[in-house]
């Protein structure tokens, strides 16, 4: 028996380290780098990283580079050279668009075009997985493994950080929960092996496993589901889906903890702040450095399989969900529209979802 960490556990530790401002070491096939999350690092650690020598850069996504008018020679990644006099505030301003309009950064920014960007791309992927802004400070290391051992730092292979395989999900517990829409409610908890957020399935009635089940993939929305926010239609969709399942006497609502289309609640609030500056929901995500949608709907398909379902009548206005279910091996026999929750505060938001994300509204 060994108590050593496997790669899944090491990645979980690396995500936690970045969230706390602790550096991690990224290992390449013949190179390595010390990585700090731009959002959480402090001035002391940034100074220590500079003293290592070598060309230090801030890696950002192609979307963020586009906002900053910086050349992304590596396509989806730009490596911005860290100026000798750059402060911690400069690094954070590079990562966070909150002050882009009021205090635009002086440019042009110098971006690197030579060398391999694999370590930088992997470091950004790790920051995203940690629900941080996708920007990292990167310094090359000659002997990364020994450096990590000497300084008691978590080291992870870049290929592991870039691996997008779905973490296996295991059922934890299920219990009866009488609901307003149906007293025959049951809540199932599923836990991924990689230490990420748990996901839930709300089962109404006793839907047969050999027939298409009325189902909804619902991504967590703290502001809409719990607070009743009028900026989106999530809360009404959650309650509307459950009500329809209650009326039919059977259904499964998958509550996936992928807040803010997969970017986390803090970044979602950053996007809301940008929307107050006049950007739409997609533009806000791009300015932060994220894709339009960072969610992984394979999670929902896997939970359905674990529960014994292979076909669904999917409650959604989003054709992408239908496509993702089909690609994941779950047959969608019918798309059931769910058009609720429109109000004067979210009209523009819904229009953007229709125009830019293909929602059928």
PDB file of N, CA and C in Angstrom, residues 3-17 24-25 27 126 148 153-157 160 194:
ATOM      1  N   UNK A   3       0.914   5.629   0.228  1.00  0.00           N
ATOM      2  CA  UNK A   3       0.181   6.843   0.600  1.00  0.00           C
ATOM      3  C   UNK A   3       0.504   8.005  -0.346  1.00  0.00           C
ATOM      4  N   UNK A   4       1.311   7.748  -1.345  1.00  0.00           N
ATOM      5  CA  UNK A   4       1.673   8.795  -2.300  1.00  0.00           C
ATOM      6  C   UNK A   4       0.450   9.211  -3.110  1.00  0.00           C
ATOM      7  N   UNK A   5       0.419  10.469  -3.511  1.00  0.00           N
ATOM      8  CA  UNK A   5      -0.707  10.984  -4.284  1.00  0.00           C
ATOM      9  C   UNK A   5      -0.679  10.446  -5.706  1.00  0.00           C
ATOM     10  N   UNK A   6      -1.862  10.108  -6.246  1.00  0.00           N
ATOM     11  CA  UNK A   6      -1.924   9.811  -7.680  1.00  0.00           C
ATOM     12  C   UNK A   6      -2.156  11.126  -8.418  1.00  0.00           C
ATOM     13  N   UNK A   7      -2.224  11.070  -9.737  1.00  0.00           N
ATOM     14  CA  UNK A   7      -2.269  12.315 -10.511  1.00  0.00           C
ATOM     15  C   UNK A   7      -3.574  13.074 -10.282  1.00  0.00           C
ATOM     16  N   UNK A   8      -4.684  12.354 -10.068  1.00  0.00           N
ATOM     17  CA  UNK A   8      -5.957  13.030  -9.796  1.00  0.00           C
ATOM     18  C   UNK A   8      -5.881  13.819  -8.496  1.00  0.00           C
ATOM     19  N   UNK A   9      -5.301  13.215  -7.478  1.00  0.00           N
ATOM     20  CA  UNK A   9      -5.163  13.884  -6.187  1.00  0.00           C
ATOM     21  C   UNK A   9      -4.175  15.045  -6.270  1.00  0.00           C
ATOM     22  N   UNK A  10      -3.144  14.873  -7.070  1.00  0.00           N
ATOM     23  CA  UNK A  10      -2.146  15.942  -7.212  1.00  0.00           C
ATOM     24  C   UNK A  10      -2.747  17.162  -7.913  1.00  0.00           C
ATOM     25  N   UNK A  11      -3.565  16.909  -8.919  1.00  0.00           N
ATOM     26  CA  UNK A  11      -4.232  18.016  -9.606  1.00  0.00           C
ATOM     27  C   UNK A  11      -5.194  18.748  -8.674  1.00  0.00           C
ATOM     28  N   UNK A  12      -5.906  18.005  -7.838  1.00  0.00           N
ATOM     29  CA  UNK A  12      -6.820  18.630  -6.876  1.00  0.00           C
ATOM     30  C   UNK A  12      -6.046  19.512  -5.910  1.00  0.00           C
ATOM     31  N   UNK A  13      -4.885  19.031  -5.468  1.00  0.00           N
ATOM     32  CA  UNK A  13      -4.054  19.833  -4.570  1.00  0.00           C
ATOM     33  C   UNK A  13      -3.538  21.082  -5.291  1.00  0.00           C
ATOM     34  N   UNK A  14      -3.162  20.931  -6.549  1.00  0.00           N
ATOM     35  CA  UNK A  14      -2.654  22.074  -7.319  1.00  0.00           C
ATOM     36  C   UNK A  14      -3.729  23.143  -7.480  1.00  0.00           C
ATOM     37  N   UNK A  15      -4.958  22.733  -7.728  1.00  0.00           N
ATOM     38  CA  UNK A  15      -6.054  23.704  -7.836  1.00  0.00           C
ATOM     39  C   UNK A  15      -6.227  24.457  -6.520  1.00  0.00           C
ATOM     40  N   UNK A  16      -6.198  23.731  -5.418  1.00  0.00           N
ATOM     41  CA  UNK A  16      -6.343  24.373  -4.112  1.00  0.00           C
ATOM     42  C   UNK A  16      -5.181  25.320  -3.839  1.00  0.00           C
ATOM     43  N   UNK A  17      -3.964  24.928  -4.214  1.00  0.00           N
ATOM     44  CA  UNK A  17      -2.797  25.789  -4.014  1.00  0.00           C
ATOM     45  C   UNK A  17      -2.957  27.109  -4.756  1.00  0.00           C
ATOM     46  N   UNK A  24       2.581  26.572  -8.023  1.00  0.00           N
ATOM     47  CA  UNK A  24       2.705  25.165  -8.383  1.00  0.00           C
ATOM     48  C   UNK A  24       3.755  25.050  -9.486  1.00  0.00           C
ATOM     49  N   UNK A  25       4.270  23.849  -9.652  1.00  0.00           N
ATOM     50  CA  UNK A  25       5.271  23.592 -10.684  1.00  0.00           C
ATOM     51  C   UNK A  25       4.621  22.788 -11.803  1.00  0.00           C
ATOM     52  N   UNK A  27       5.139  20.585 -15.158  1.00  0.00           N
ATOM     53  CA  UNK A  27       6.175  19.737 -15.735  1.00  0.00           C
ATOM     54  C   UNK A  27       5.878  19.448 -17.196  1.00  0.00           C
ATOM     55  N   UNK A 126      -5.483  24.956 -15.577  1.00  0.00           N
ATOM     56  CA  UNK A 126      -5.537  24.672 -14.141  1.00  0.00           C
ATOM     57  C   UNK A 126      -6.201  25.830 -13.392  1.00  0.00           C
ATOM     58  N   UNK A 148      10.541  21.632  -7.118  1.00  0.00           N
ATOM     59  CA  UNK A 148       9.291  21.369  -6.402  1.00  0.00           C
ATOM     60  C   UNK A 148       9.564  20.629  -5.100  1.00  0.00           C
ATOM     61  N   UNK A 153       6.510  22.076  -3.087  1.00  0.00           N
ATOM     62  CA  UNK A 153       5.444  22.560  -3.953  1.00  0.00           C
ATOM     63  C   UNK A 153       4.818  21.399  -4.725  1.00  0.00           C
ATOM     64  N   UNK A 154       3.572  21.546  -5.071  1.00  0.00           N
ATOM     65  CA  UNK A 154       2.890  20.544  -5.874  1.00  0.00           C
ATOM     66  C   UNK A 154       3.362  20.646  -7.315  1.00  0.00           C
ATOM     67  N   UNK A 155       3.737  19.518  -7.891  1.00  0.00           N
ATOM     68  CA  UNK A 155       4.169  19.471  -9.286  1.00  0.00           C
ATOM     69  C   UNK A 155       3.205  18.593 -10.070  1.00  0.00           C
ATOM     70  N   UNK A 156       2.771  19.082 -11.234  1.00  0.00           N
ATOM     71  CA  UNK A 156       1.844  18.311 -12.076  1.00  0.00           C
ATOM     72  C   UNK A 156       2.315  18.340 -13.525  1.00  0.00           C
ATOM     73  N   UNK A 157       2.177  17.237 -14.232  1.00  0.00           N
ATOM     74  CA  UNK A 157       2.523  17.217 -15.651  1.00  0.00           C
ATOM     75  C   UNK A 157       1.540  18.060 -16.462  1.00  0.00           C
ATOM     76  N   UNK A 160      -1.399  16.260 -17.973  1.00  0.00           N
ATOM     77  CA  UNK A 160      -2.498  15.921 -17.060  1.00  0.00           C
ATOM     78  C   UNK A 160      -3.427  17.112 -16.873  1.00  0.00           C
ATOM     79  N   UNK A 194     -12.327  13.553  -8.844  1.00  0.00           N
ATOM     80  CA  UNK A 194     -11.249  14.549  -8.888  1.00  0.00           C
ATOM     81  C   UNK A 194     -11.367  15.620  -7.805  1.00  0.00           C
TER      82      UNK A 194
END
